[in-house]
Structures are given as structure tokens and as C-alpha cells.
């Protein structure tokens, strides 16, 4: 399997612009997670989906952030409007099932810089 | 709220040494604990997953232990090599949640193994 695929790998954008990050989970995985990593706060869970339905979005920082999962093989994380403090690495991850022994697989991340 | 702490924040050792990375968590009601490796500019790779009912897991030169009641885990790396240089992250999944993939991460230990 190709693993979790994220795009773009790197993006530099100006403050106020809309940013869309994309994720393709591993085929057959029914859980999808969006995490954000910064030097100050480490890795934080933003939102996760089960069978394409958002289950917990309590980690989404504010209304400028939104996430969708229109089907089992695609998810987006959108920031509108973007701000410099949104600069971070955004990771998508997926797992199969809801058992304690299931490993979660991470993509290589989308490195976002907002100037 | 679950908090995960990793000590030390950074570690530099000569090749061949055996070493121990420490992880502690404040809420002992967990489903599992995972150790991840993160290389610069890359995503996270799961190294070992210990379920709450287990005491340890081993993979090659890596051994992870879990003392759930005291809220501690250690990652032991035997005969370290320069290729082991990376950031090592500990993460737990809390019991009682709606997903087994909702991880709470520590800040990581940056390991450098020099020849």
C-alpha cells in the first residue's frame, strides 16, 4: 500500500489567503485524523472522522479552520483566512477499526508557512 | 486532561551505547501507549504499541515497557547506531473515549548518536 498521502508537501502563502490541505488515507482504513505540529505546542489533534463522519472537532482552533471528508478516500483541511500563527506542519493519519491494538499510520505532513 | 511528559528533551550518545528514554502520563486510564520515531522533515513511524494489559513489547533492538499504575513507560535502545538519530515521541490513547486513535503526545526526545 502507498501509505497515507498528503498534498501539498510544502506551501508558502500570504496572510489572508485560503489554504487547502489534502489527504488520502490508506485504503480500508475507517478512521482519519488531522494533527498539527508546532515547536511550541508539539502534536495536537485537530479533528478526526469515522466512516467519513466528523466525530470530534474540539481541537480545531477556531472558525477559520474547517475539515471535510466527502468519501472514504479523501479529506481536506481548509484554513480561511490564513494567519502567520497557522504556520505549522499538518499531519493526516489513518487507522483501521476501533481496537486498542490498531496502529495509526501518519502521512509525511504538509509544511505550511504563512507570511 | 491527559498530559504526557518525556525526559530528557535531548540526548547525545556515542555509537554502541545502550540508552533509555522516559515517558510519563498523568492519567493512568489508558487503552494503549505507542512509541513513534520522527525523522527530520518526515512523518511519524510507529515503533512499538503496548496495550494497557501488557507490560512490554520488543522489536529488534528496541524494548518498551509500561507501568500503567505509576503512569510511566520507557523505551530501551540497545547498541545504538547513528541511524537511530531521530526524535522519539511517546503517545497514549485514553480509555473511555470514542476512538482508539485519538493520541495525546509528549514533546519528544531528540536523540543524536554520533560515530
Short mmCIF file of C-alpha atoms in Angstrom, two decimals:
data_model
loop_
_atom_site.label_atom_id
_atom_site.label_comp_id
_atom_site.label_asym_id
_atom_site.label_seq_id
_atom_site.Cartn_x
_atom_site.Cartn_y
_atom_site.Cartn_z
CA UNK A 1 0.00 0.00 0.00
CA UNK A 2 1.19 3.55 -0.70
CA UNK A 3 0.55 4.77 2.82
CA UNK A 4 -1.19 7.98 3.81
CA UNK A 5 -0.69 10.55 1.06
CA UNK A 6 -0.75 14.27 1.74
CA UNK A 7 -0.54 17.27 -0.56
CA UNK A 8 0.93 19.74 -0.90
CA UNK A 9 4.14 18.79 0.91
CA UNK A 10 5.15 22.42 1.23
CA UNK A 11 3.16 25.61 0.88
CA UNK A 12 4.04 29.24 1.41
CA UNK A 13 1.14 31.65 1.30
CA UNK A 14 0.36 35.21 2.23
CA UNK A 15 -1.71 36.14 5.23
CA UNK A 16 -5.40 36.26 4.38
CA UNK A 17 -5.24 33.66 1.64
CA UNK A 18 -7.19 30.42 1.70
CA UNK A 19 -5.19 27.25 2.24
CA UNK A 20 -6.44 23.75 1.41
CA UNK A 21 -4.56 20.67 2.56
CA UNK A 22 -5.45 17.27 1.16
CA UNK A 23 -5.21 13.73 2.43
CA UNK A 24 -5.75 10.27 1.03
CA UNK A 25 -5.89 7.65 3.80
CA UNK A 26 -4.78 4.06 3.48
CA UNK A 27 -7.38 2.02 1.64
CA UNK A 28 -9.68 0.19 4.02
CA UNK A 29 -8.99 2.44 6.99
CA UNK A 30 -12.13 3.86 8.54
CA UNK A 31 -10.57 6.41 10.90
CA UNK A 32 -8.90 9.59 9.68
CA UNK A 33 -7.15 12.15 11.86
CA UNK A 34 -5.74 15.63 11.30
CA UNK A 35 -2.90 16.67 13.62
CA UNK A 36 -0.89 19.88 13.80
CA UNK A 37 2.72 20.06 14.95
CA UNK A 38 4.47 23.21 16.17
CA UNK A 39 7.60 23.76 18.19
CA UNK A 40 5.67 25.41 20.99
CA UNK A 41 2.72 23.01 21.31
CA UNK A 42 4.01 19.77 19.86
CA UNK A 43 1.49 17.46 18.17
CA UNK A 44 -2.16 18.28 18.67
CA UNK A 45 -5.24 16.52 17.35
CA UNK A 46 -7.44 18.90 15.38
CA UNK A 47 -10.28 16.65 14.24
CA UNK A 48 -11.00 13.04 13.44
CA UNK A 49 -13.50 11.17 11.28
CA UNK A 50 -15.01 7.71 11.47
CA UNK A 51 -16.56 6.36 8.29
CA UNK A 52 -16.39 9.87 6.81
CA UNK A 53 -18.33 11.42 9.71
CA UNK A 54 -16.63 14.01 11.95
CA UNK A 55 -16.59 12.63 15.49
CA UNK A 56 -14.59 15.15 17.49
CA UNK A 57 -13.57 18.60 16.26
CA UNK A 58 -12.80 20.04 19.68
CA UNK A 59 -9.19 20.57 18.70
CA UNK A 60 -9.97 22.85 15.78
CA UNK A 61 -8.52 26.17 16.89
CA UNK A 62 -11.20 28.49 15.54
CA UNK A 63 -13.81 29.03 12.89
CA UNK A 64 -11.17 29.78 10.29
CA UNK A 65 -10.44 26.04 10.24
CA UNK A 66 -12.74 23.52 8.60
CA UNK A 67 -12.37 19.88 7.57
CA UNK A 68 -14.37 17.62 5.30
CA UNK A 69 -14.34 14.02 4.27
CA UNK A 70 -16.63 13.61 1.26
CA UNK A 71 -15.70 9.94 0.77
CA UNK A 72 -13.59 7.19 2.28
CA UNK A 73 -10.53 8.04 0.22
CA UNK A 74 -10.27 11.81 0.54
CA UNK A 75 -10.24 14.53 3.17
CA UNK A 76 -9.44 18.23 3.19
CA UNK A 77 -8.41 20.69 5.88
CA UNK A 78 -9.09 24.28 4.96
CA UNK A 79 -7.89 27.49 6.59
CA UNK A 80 -9.65 30.68 5.55
CA UNK A 81 -8.31 33.29 6.05
CA UNK A 82 -4.83 32.10 6.95
CA UNK A 83 -2.68 33.86 9.56
CA UNK A 84 1.05 33.67 10.35
CA UNK A 85 0.33 31.77 13.57
CA UNK A 86 -1.12 28.95 11.46
CA UNK A 87 2.38 28.14 10.25
CA UNK A 88 2.99 24.53 11.24
CA UNK A 89 3.25 21.01 9.93
CA UNK A 90 -0.15 19.43 9.39
CA UNK A 91 -0.28 15.66 9.52
CA UNK A 92 -3.01 13.38 8.34
CA UNK A 93 -3.21 9.88 9.80
CA UNK A 94 -5.46 6.86 9.42
CA UNK A 95 -6.21 3.59 11.17
CA UNK A 96 -8.39 0.55 10.70
CA UNK A 97 -11.13 -0.23 13.18
CA UNK A 98 -11.55 0.80 16.76
CA UNK A 99 -9.50 -1.69 18.74
CA UNK A 100 -6.74 -0.77 21.17
CA UNK A 101 -4.13 -2.72 19.27
CA UNK A 102 -4.57 -0.91 15.98
CA UNK A 103 -1.62 1.09 14.77
CA UNK A 104 -2.14 4.58 13.46
CA UNK A 105 -0.28 5.48 10.26
CA UNK A 106 0.88 9.02 9.55
CA UNK A 107 1.48 10.80 6.29
CA UNK A 108 4.65 12.82 5.73
CA UNK A 109 2.93 16.08 6.51
CA UNK A 110 2.13 19.36 4.81
CA UNK A 111 4.58 22.10 5.80
CA UNK A 112 2.67 25.39 5.84
CA UNK A 113 4.26 28.83 6.10
CA UNK A 114 2.02 31.88 6.23
CA UNK A 115 3.87 35.16 5.72
CA UNK B 1 -6.84 16.31 30.98
CA UNK B 2 -4.12 13.85 29.99
CA UNK B 3 -0.59 15.23 29.93
CA UNK B 4 2.41 13.35 28.58
CA UNK B 5 5.96 14.31 29.51
CA UNK B 6 9.17 12.99 28.02
CA UNK B 7 12.58 13.13 29.61
CA UNK B 8 15.19 14.00 28.54
CA UNK B 9 14.29 16.57 25.89
CA UNK B 10 17.54 15.80 24.09
CA UNK B 11 20.18 13.12 24.35
CA UNK B 12 23.54 12.73 22.66
CA UNK B 13 25.43 9.45 22.96
CA UNK B 14 28.33 7.69 21.27
CA UNK B 15 27.61 4.78 19.00
CA UNK B 16 27.20 1.45 20.74
CA UNK B 17 25.71 2.73 23.97
CA UNK B 18 22.53 1.35 25.43
CA UNK B 19 20.08 4.09 26.29
CA UNK B 20 16.72 4.71 27.93
CA UNK B 21 14.08 7.26 27.02
CA UNK B 22 11.40 8.07 29.55
CA UNK B 23 7.73 8.90 29.20
CA UNK B 24 5.22 9.71 31.94
CA UNK B 25 1.49 10.38 31.76
CA UNK B 26 -0.85 11.89 34.33
CA UNK B 27 -3.99 9.80 33.77
CA UNK B 28 -3.36 6.08 34.12
CA UNK B 29 -6.70 5.16 32.50
CA UNK B 30 -5.28 4.44 29.06
CA UNK B 31 -6.02 1.92 26.33
CA UNK B 32 -2.53 1.82 24.95
CA UNK B 33 0.77 3.62 24.62
CA UNK B 34 2.79 3.97 21.44
CA UNK B 35 6.35 4.98 20.73
CA UNK B 36 6.96 6.76 17.43
CA UNK B 37 10.04 7.83 15.57
CA UNK B 38 10.16 11.05 13.56
CA UNK B 39 13.00 11.84 11.18
CA UNK B 40 13.62 15.47 10.15
CA UNK B 41 11.12 16.59 7.54
CA UNK B 42 9.22 13.33 7.74
CA UNK B 43 6.09 11.93 9.30
CA UNK B 44 5.83 9.63 12.26
CA UNK B 45 6.59 5.94 12.17
CA UNK B 46 5.13 3.68 14.83
CA UNK B 47 7.83 1.66 16.58
CA UNK B 48 6.03 -0.19 19.34
CA UNK B 49 2.50 -0.32 20.68
CA UNK B 50 1.81 -1.58 24.20
CA UNK B 51 -1.75 -2.33 25.19
CA UNK B 52 -2.85 -1.44 28.71
CA UNK B 53 -2.87 -5.10 29.73
CA UNK B 54 0.73 -5.62 28.61
CA UNK B 55 3.99 -4.91 30.40
CA UNK B 56 6.38 -4.69 27.49
CA UNK B 57 6.92 -5.07 23.78
CA UNK B 58 10.09 -5.81 21.87
CA UNK B 59 11.15 -5.22 18.29
CA UNK B 60 14.74 -5.90 17.37
CA UNK B 61 16.99 -3.64 19.44
CA UNK B 62 14.00 -1.79 20.90
CA UNK B 63 12.18 -2.69 24.07
CA UNK B 64 9.33 -0.67 25.53
CA UNK B 65 7.92 -1.20 28.99
CA UNK B 66 4.72 0.06 30.54
CA UNK B 67 3.84 0.59 34.20
CA UNK B 68 0.29 1.80 33.88
CA UNK B 69 -0.37 2.26 37.58
CA UNK B 70 2.55 4.63 38.01
CA UNK B 71 1.97 6.32 34.65
CA UNK B 72 5.36 5.51 33.18
CA UNK B 73 6.89 3.97 30.10
CA UNK B 74 10.47 3.53 28.99
CA UNK B 75 11.96 2.89 25.58
CA UNK B 76 15.22 1.00 25.73
CA UNK B 77 17.51 1.07 22.70
CA UNK B 78 20.33 -1.45 22.72
CA UNK B 79 23.64 -0.94 20.95
CA UNK B 80 22.69 2.43 19.50
CA UNK B 81 23.69 3.33 15.93
CA UNK B 82 23.96 6.66 14.08
CA UNK B 83 20.86 5.62 12.11
CA UNK B 84 18.88 5.72 15.34
CA UNK B 85 19.26 9.50 15.42
CA UNK B 86 15.75 10.97 15.32
CA UNK B 87 13.05 12.39 17.55
CA UNK B 88 11.23 9.78 19.61
CA UNK B 89 7.66 10.51 20.63
CA UNK B 90 5.50 8.80 23.19
CA UNK B 91 1.71 8.91 22.86
CA UNK B 92 -1.23 7.49 24.79
CA UNK B 93 -4.85 6.77 24.00
CA UNK B 94 -7.19 7.46 26.88
CA UNK B 95 -9.78 4.94 27.97
CA UNK B 96 -13.40 5.98 27.78
CA UNK B 97 -13.01 7.88 24.55
CA UNK B 98 -14.75 7.21 21.29
CA UNK B 99 -11.66 6.41 19.27
CA UNK B 100 -8.63 4.29 19.86
CA UNK B 101 -6.59 6.51 17.60
CA UNK B 102 -7.04 9.77 19.49
CA UNK B 103 -3.48 10.19 20.68
CA UNK B 104 -2.02 12.55 23.26
CA UNK B 105 1.64 13.12 22.50
CA UNK B 106 4.65 14.06 24.57
CA UNK B 107 7.03 16.72 23.30
CA UNK B 108 9.57 14.14 22.24
CA UNK B 109 13.21 13.31 22.91
CA UNK B 110 15.73 14.35 20.27
CA UNK B 111 18.32 11.58 20.05
CA UNK B 112 21.70 12.00 18.42
CA UNK B 113 24.02 9.01 18.13
CA UNK B 114 27.46 10.04 16.97
CA UNK B 115 30.02 7.69 15.43
#
